[in-house]
Short mmCIF file of C-alpha atoms and ligand atoms in Angstrom, two decimals:
data_model
loop_
_atom_site.label_atom_id
_atom_site.label_comp_id
_atom_site.label_asym_id
_atom_site.label_seq_id
_atom_site.Cartn_x
_atom_site.Cartn_y
_atom_site.Cartn_z
CA MET A 834 8.87 -13.27 5.06
CA LEU A 835 10.69 -10.66 2.96
CA SER A 836 12.65 -7.90 4.73
CA TRP A 837 15.06 -5.15 3.73
CA ARG A 838 17.65 -3.03 5.51
CA VAL A 839 17.68 0.67 4.85
CA GLY A 840 20.56 1.98 7.02
CA ALA A 841 19.46 1.37 10.57
CA VAL A 842 15.89 0.67 9.60
CA LYS A 843 14.44 -2.78 8.93
CA ILE A 844 11.33 -3.15 6.76
CA SER A 845 9.41 -6.43 6.85
CA CYS A 846 6.58 -7.49 4.55
CA ILE A 847 3.64 -9.56 5.63
CA VAL A 848 1.36 -10.77 2.75
CA GLU A 849 -2.37 -11.03 3.38
CA LYS A 850 -3.37 -12.44 0.00
CA ASP A 851 -1.83 -13.12 -3.48
CA GLU A 852 -3.89 -12.75 -6.62
CA ILE A 853 -3.63 -13.30 -10.37
CA LEU A 854 -5.10 -10.66 -12.67
CA ARG A 855 -5.55 -10.09 -16.36
CA VAL A 856 -3.89 -6.86 -17.47
CA HIS A 857 -6.74 -5.61 -19.68
CA ARG A 858 -9.31 -6.13 -16.89
CA PHE A 859 -7.15 -4.71 -14.12
CA LEU A 860 -5.52 -1.69 -15.86
CA LYS A 861 -7.31 0.78 -18.12
CA GLY A 862 -5.23 0.99 -21.22
CA GLY A 863 -3.67 -2.42 -20.44
CA ASP A 864 -2.76 -4.35 -23.59
CA GLN A 865 -1.56 -7.94 -23.38
CA ALA A 866 0.46 -7.87 -26.59
CA LYS A 867 2.29 -4.67 -25.56
CA MET A 868 3.02 -6.18 -22.15
CA ASP A 869 4.24 -9.51 -23.60
CA GLY A 870 6.69 -7.48 -25.74
CA LEU A 871 8.52 -6.13 -22.71
CA GLY A 872 11.76 -8.12 -22.46
CA TRP A 873 12.32 -7.33 -18.78
CA LEU A 874 8.93 -8.08 -17.36
CA LYS A 875 9.15 -11.75 -16.40
CA ALA A 876 8.31 -14.14 -13.58
CA PRO A 877 7.57 -13.63 -10.79
CA PHE A 878 5.78 -10.41 -11.74
CA VAL A 879 3.85 -12.14 -14.49
CA ASP A 880 3.03 -15.85 -14.65
CA GLU A 881 3.65 -18.23 -17.55
CA ALA A 882 0.32 -17.37 -19.09
CA GLY A 883 1.14 -13.64 -19.07
CA ARG A 884 -1.12 -12.74 -16.20
CA LEU A 885 -0.21 -10.28 -13.47
CA ASN A 886 0.84 -11.53 -10.10
CA PHE A 887 -0.44 -9.15 -7.41
CA SER A 888 -0.32 -9.04 -3.63
CA VAL A 889 -2.17 -7.40 -0.79
CA GLN A 890 0.41 -6.88 1.96
CA ALA A 891 1.49 -4.78 4.92
CA PHE A 892 4.91 -3.47 5.93
CA VAL A 893 6.43 -3.10 9.41
CA VAL A 894 9.07 -0.36 9.56
CA GLU A 895 11.34 -0.73 12.59
CA THR A 896 13.64 2.18 13.39
CA PRO A 897 15.93 2.18 16.39
CA ARG A 898 13.10 3.66 18.41
CA ARG A 899 9.79 3.02 16.58
CA ARG A 900 7.72 0.20 15.19
CA ILE A 901 5.48 1.47 12.42
CA LEU A 902 2.87 -0.50 10.45
CA VAL A 903 2.30 0.84 6.89
CA ASP A 904 -1.20 -0.01 5.62
CA THR A 905 -3.37 -2.80 7.05
CA CYS A 906 -4.67 -4.84 4.10
CA MET A 907 -8.25 -5.95 3.82
CA GLY A 908 -9.01 -7.46 7.26
CA ASN A 909 -11.28 -10.29 8.27
CA HIS A 910 -15.09 -10.48 8.28
CA LYS A 911 -15.44 -7.19 6.43
CA PRO A 912 -18.72 -6.79 4.42
CA ARG A 913 -17.11 -6.04 1.05
CA HIS A 914 -17.95 -6.86 -2.57
CA GLY A 915 -15.49 -9.02 -4.55
CA HIS A 916 -12.12 -10.29 -3.41
CA GLY A 917 -12.05 -8.71 -0.01
CA ALA A 918 -15.51 -9.92 1.10
CA MET A 919 -15.76 -11.77 4.43
CA LEU A 920 -12.20 -12.92 4.53
CA ALA A 921 -11.08 -15.30 7.26
CA THR A 922 -7.29 -15.40 6.74
CA ASP A 923 -4.57 -16.11 9.28
CA PHE A 924 -2.91 -12.71 8.59
CA LEU A 925 -2.98 -11.60 12.20
CA GLU A 926 -1.63 -14.89 13.51
CA ARG A 927 1.27 -14.77 11.02
CA PHE A 928 1.88 -11.11 11.86
CA GLU A 929 2.24 -11.87 15.53
CA ALA A 930 4.22 -15.07 14.87
CA ALA A 931 6.68 -12.90 12.95
CA GLY A 932 7.43 -11.19 16.18
CA PHE A 933 5.02 -8.24 15.88
CA ALA A 934 2.79 -8.39 18.90
CA ARG A 935 -0.20 -6.10 18.39
CA ASP A 936 0.70 -4.07 21.50
CA SER A 937 4.21 -3.46 20.14
CA ILE A 938 3.00 -1.42 17.08
CA ASP A 939 3.31 2.26 18.11
CA THR A 940 2.17 3.80 14.81
CA VAL A 941 -0.20 2.70 12.06
CA LEU A 942 0.22 4.79 8.84
CA CYS A 943 -2.44 4.70 6.12
CA THR A 944 -1.23 5.82 2.68
CA HIS A 945 -4.90 6.28 1.81
CA LEU A 946 -8.25 5.04 3.11
CA HIS A 947 -9.32 2.45 0.55
CA TYR A 948 -10.66 -0.92 1.83
CA ASP A 949 -7.44 -2.83 1.09
CA HIS A 950 -5.27 -0.42 3.15
CA VAL A 951 -7.37 -0.01 6.32
CA GLY A 952 -8.91 -3.43 6.95
CA TRP A 953 -6.84 -4.55 9.89
CA ASN A 954 -7.19 -1.09 11.54
CA THR A 955 -9.99 -2.88 13.30
CA GLN A 956 -11.04 -6.41 14.11
CA ARG A 957 -14.44 -7.76 15.12
CA VAL A 958 -14.68 -8.68 18.78
CA ASP A 959 -18.10 -9.69 20.25
CA GLY A 960 -19.82 -8.29 17.22
CA ARG A 961 -18.11 -4.85 17.43
CA TRP A 962 -15.26 -3.30 15.44
CA VAL A 963 -12.45 -2.46 17.80
CA PRO A 964 -8.86 -1.14 17.19
CA THR A 965 -6.50 -4.01 16.37
CA PHE A 966 -3.51 -2.02 17.51
CA PRO A 967 -4.77 -0.37 20.70
CA ARG A 968 -1.37 1.22 21.71
CA ALA A 969 -0.76 2.77 18.27
CA ARG A 970 -1.42 6.25 17.07
CA TYR A 971 -3.11 5.93 13.60
CA LEU A 972 -1.75 8.54 11.24
CA MET A 973 -4.02 9.57 8.36
CA GLY A 974 -3.77 12.35 5.88
CA ARG A 975 -6.12 15.22 6.79
CA GLU A 976 -7.30 15.68 3.25
CA GLU A 977 -7.73 11.96 2.67
CA PHE A 978 -9.76 11.64 5.87
CA GLU A 979 -12.14 14.45 5.00
CA HIS A 980 -12.66 13.02 1.54
CA ALA A 981 -13.22 9.48 2.76
CA ARG A 982 -15.68 10.58 5.44
CA ASN A 983 -17.86 12.24 2.78
CA ASP A 984 -17.36 9.68 0.02
CA THR A 985 -20.15 7.26 -0.66
CA ALA A 986 -18.78 6.33 -4.07
CA GLU A 987 -16.43 3.64 -3.16
CA ASP A 988 -18.09 0.31 -4.05
CA HIS A 989 -16.95 -1.74 -1.13
CA GLY A 990 -19.47 -1.23 1.59
CA ASP A 991 -19.08 0.86 4.73
CA VAL A 992 -15.25 1.03 4.78
CA PHE A 993 -15.18 4.19 6.74
CA ASP A 994 -17.67 2.99 9.28
CA ASP A 995 -16.04 -0.34 10.07
CA SER A 996 -12.38 0.42 9.57
CA VAL A 997 -11.79 4.13 10.13
CA ARG A 998 -14.50 5.55 12.37
CA PRO A 999 -13.93 2.99 15.26
CA VAL A 1000 -10.27 4.08 15.63
CA PHE A 1001 -11.19 7.73 15.31
CA ASP A 1002 -13.88 7.39 17.93
CA ALA A 1003 -11.41 5.63 20.17
CA GLY A 1004 -9.24 8.79 20.03
CA LEU A 1005 -6.36 7.02 18.32
CA VAL A 1006 -6.29 9.02 15.08
CA ASP A 1007 -3.88 11.87 14.31
CA LEU A 1008 -4.73 13.81 11.14
CA VAL A 1009 -1.51 14.93 9.49
CA GLY A 1010 -0.28 16.82 6.51
CA ALA A 1011 0.97 15.13 3.38
CA GLU A 1012 4.64 15.87 4.21
CA HIS A 1013 4.46 14.89 7.87
CA GLN A 1014 7.70 13.80 9.49
CA VAL A 1015 6.84 10.72 11.56
CA CYS A 1016 10.28 10.28 13.16
CA ASP A 1017 13.95 10.86 12.23
CA GLU A 1018 13.90 8.24 9.50
CA VAL A 1019 10.30 8.13 8.24
CA SER A 1020 8.22 10.81 6.53
CA LEU A 1021 5.22 11.09 4.22
CA THR A 1022 5.45 12.46 0.73
CA PRO A 1023 2.41 13.48 -1.39
CA THR A 1024 1.69 11.13 -4.35
CA PRO A 1025 -1.80 12.22 -5.47
CA GLY A 1026 -3.88 10.75 -8.25
CA HIS A 1027 -5.13 7.36 -6.96
CA THR A 1028 -6.78 9.52 -4.31
CA LEU A 1029 -6.27 13.22 -3.97
CA GLY A 1030 -4.84 12.90 -0.50
CA HIS A 1031 -2.68 9.86 -1.22
CA VAL A 1032 0.74 9.71 0.29
CA SER A 1033 3.75 7.39 0.00
CA VAL A 1034 6.24 6.62 2.82
CA ARG A 1035 9.87 7.74 2.60
CA ILE A 1036 12.50 6.04 4.74
CA ILE A 1037 16.00 7.55 4.99
CA SER A 1038 18.78 6.29 7.19
CA GLU A 1039 22.56 6.41 7.06
CA GLY A 1040 22.52 7.65 3.45
CA ALA A 1041 20.22 4.90 2.19
CA GLU A 1042 16.63 5.62 1.04
CA ALA A 1043 13.51 3.62 0.24
CA LEU A 1044 9.99 4.47 -0.70
CA ILE A 1045 6.84 2.47 0.09
CA THR A 1046 4.55 3.35 -2.77
CA GLY A 1047 1.05 2.79 -1.50
CA ASP A 1048 -1.24 2.85 -4.54
CA MET A 1049 0.63 5.42 -6.63
CA ALA A 1050 1.48 2.29 -8.68
CA HIS A 1051 -0.04 -1.19 -8.62
CA HIS A 1052 2.30 -3.28 -10.78
CA PRO A 1053 5.83 -2.96 -12.23
CA VAL A 1054 4.36 -2.92 -15.81
CA GLN A 1055 3.35 0.63 -15.05
CA MET A 1056 7.01 1.61 -15.22
CA ALA A 1057 6.90 0.88 -18.97
CA PHE A 1058 3.39 2.21 -19.37
CA PRO A 1059 2.79 4.88 -16.76
CA ALA A 1060 -0.57 5.82 -18.29
CA TRP A 1061 -2.08 2.36 -17.57
CA HIS A 1062 -4.11 2.81 -14.41
CA VAL A 1063 -6.60 1.07 -12.19
CA LYS A 1064 -10.19 2.03 -12.52
CA SER A 1065 -10.29 3.30 -9.00
CA ASP A 1066 -7.74 6.02 -9.71
CA HIS A 1067 -9.56 9.19 -8.79
CA ASP A 1068 -7.63 11.36 -11.35
CA ALA A 1069 -5.90 9.23 -14.06
CA ALA A 1070 -3.83 12.05 -15.54
CA LEU A 1071 -2.58 13.06 -12.10
CA SER A 1072 -1.79 9.50 -11.15
CA GLU A 1073 0.26 9.07 -14.36
CA ALA A 1074 2.13 12.39 -13.73
CA THR A 1075 2.91 11.20 -10.14
CA ARG A 1076 4.20 7.84 -11.38
CA THR A 1077 6.50 9.43 -13.93
CA ARG A 1078 7.80 11.92 -11.36
CA VAL A 1079 8.40 9.31 -8.66
CA PHE A 1080 9.91 6.70 -11.00
CA ALA A 1081 12.27 9.34 -12.45
CA ASP A 1082 13.33 10.45 -9.00
CA ALA A 1083 13.85 6.88 -7.81
CA ALA A 1084 15.91 6.04 -10.88
CA ASP A 1085 18.09 9.11 -10.69
CA ARG A 1086 18.76 8.90 -6.96
CA GLY A 1087 18.90 5.12 -6.52
CA VAL A 1088 15.94 4.84 -4.21
CA LEU A 1089 14.81 1.34 -3.22
CA LEU A 1090 11.21 1.17 -4.45
CA ILE A 1091 8.94 -1.07 -2.34
CA GLY A 1092 5.68 -1.65 -4.24
CA SER A 1093 2.72 -2.02 -1.92
CA HIS A 1094 0.94 -4.37 -4.34
CA PHE A 1095 4.09 -5.77 -6.04
CA TYR A 1096 4.36 -9.58 -5.80
CA ALA A 1097 7.51 -10.97 -4.18
CA PRO A 1098 10.33 -9.90 -4.31
CA THR A 1099 8.29 -6.64 -4.02
CA ALA A 1100 11.29 -4.24 -3.84
CA GLY A 1101 13.85 -3.20 -6.40
CA ARG A 1102 15.50 -0.44 -8.40
CA VAL A 1103 13.83 1.64 -11.04
CA VAL A 1104 15.98 2.12 -14.11
CA ARG A 1105 15.47 4.56 -17.06
CA ASP A 1106 14.49 2.79 -20.29
CA GLY A 1107 14.35 5.42 -23.06
CA GLU A 1108 11.42 7.73 -22.20
CA VAL A 1109 10.12 5.33 -19.59
CA PHE A 1110 11.39 2.86 -16.98
CA ARG A 1111 11.89 -0.73 -16.00
CA PHE A 1112 12.21 -2.59 -12.75
CA GLU A 1113 15.21 -4.51 -11.56
CA ALA A 1114 14.30 -6.56 -8.55
ZN1 ZN B 2597 -4.56 -0.88 -2.89
#
């Protein structure tokens, strides 16, 4: 299990599922020849056939006082279409074996409310969806929540009904602003585009800083080609502008960038490369 120290904070990564994707299918604008021409983009972020390695994973952020889970992957037994359908992984067993008892999580943070970030908010018990982390407050962006509640466009079944509504109905959800300060070391920062209410998670401790991206970026190749974007980006131009702004800031201030869908080693430094950027992990 990968982990990183940011001052007094420890961040651990628990992978739910790794995948291999073709760039032109996964990213609008994605061009295999252009990608192959990038000298810096190598294994493990691409495989020997030039395909993208990709991960669905969750992060546990441990401060001296708090234990915060950032995003909850796809979950088991969820009625989805495609790669997240009716999973039966050992994610939760591995999560607990890593030392993270479900009851020890005091906060669940959702960067946004897509199916691959809210799945383990709930688990199925006796045919019902119940909160997986019953002692946690679940923090969700107010704007994101209102949009997801009214959104029937997402092509993955009843995500809101099986993974968001049950924790809301249990009284565990706090709707927060896009710059919410969670605790001394952890805050949200708005990174709109993928969804309009999308946030990333900023960790600052003892002069060190990290950012957990959420889906403001999906793969390091987007540092060289910020306009390449997933089909599910709500506003492609805004997501590109957000990427360019966040990568520039990370490069200029030496922020450790932790990519929510970046394959291991997952975290690294963003470096300016002419007009764009590259990733040094
Ligand atoms: Zn995602």
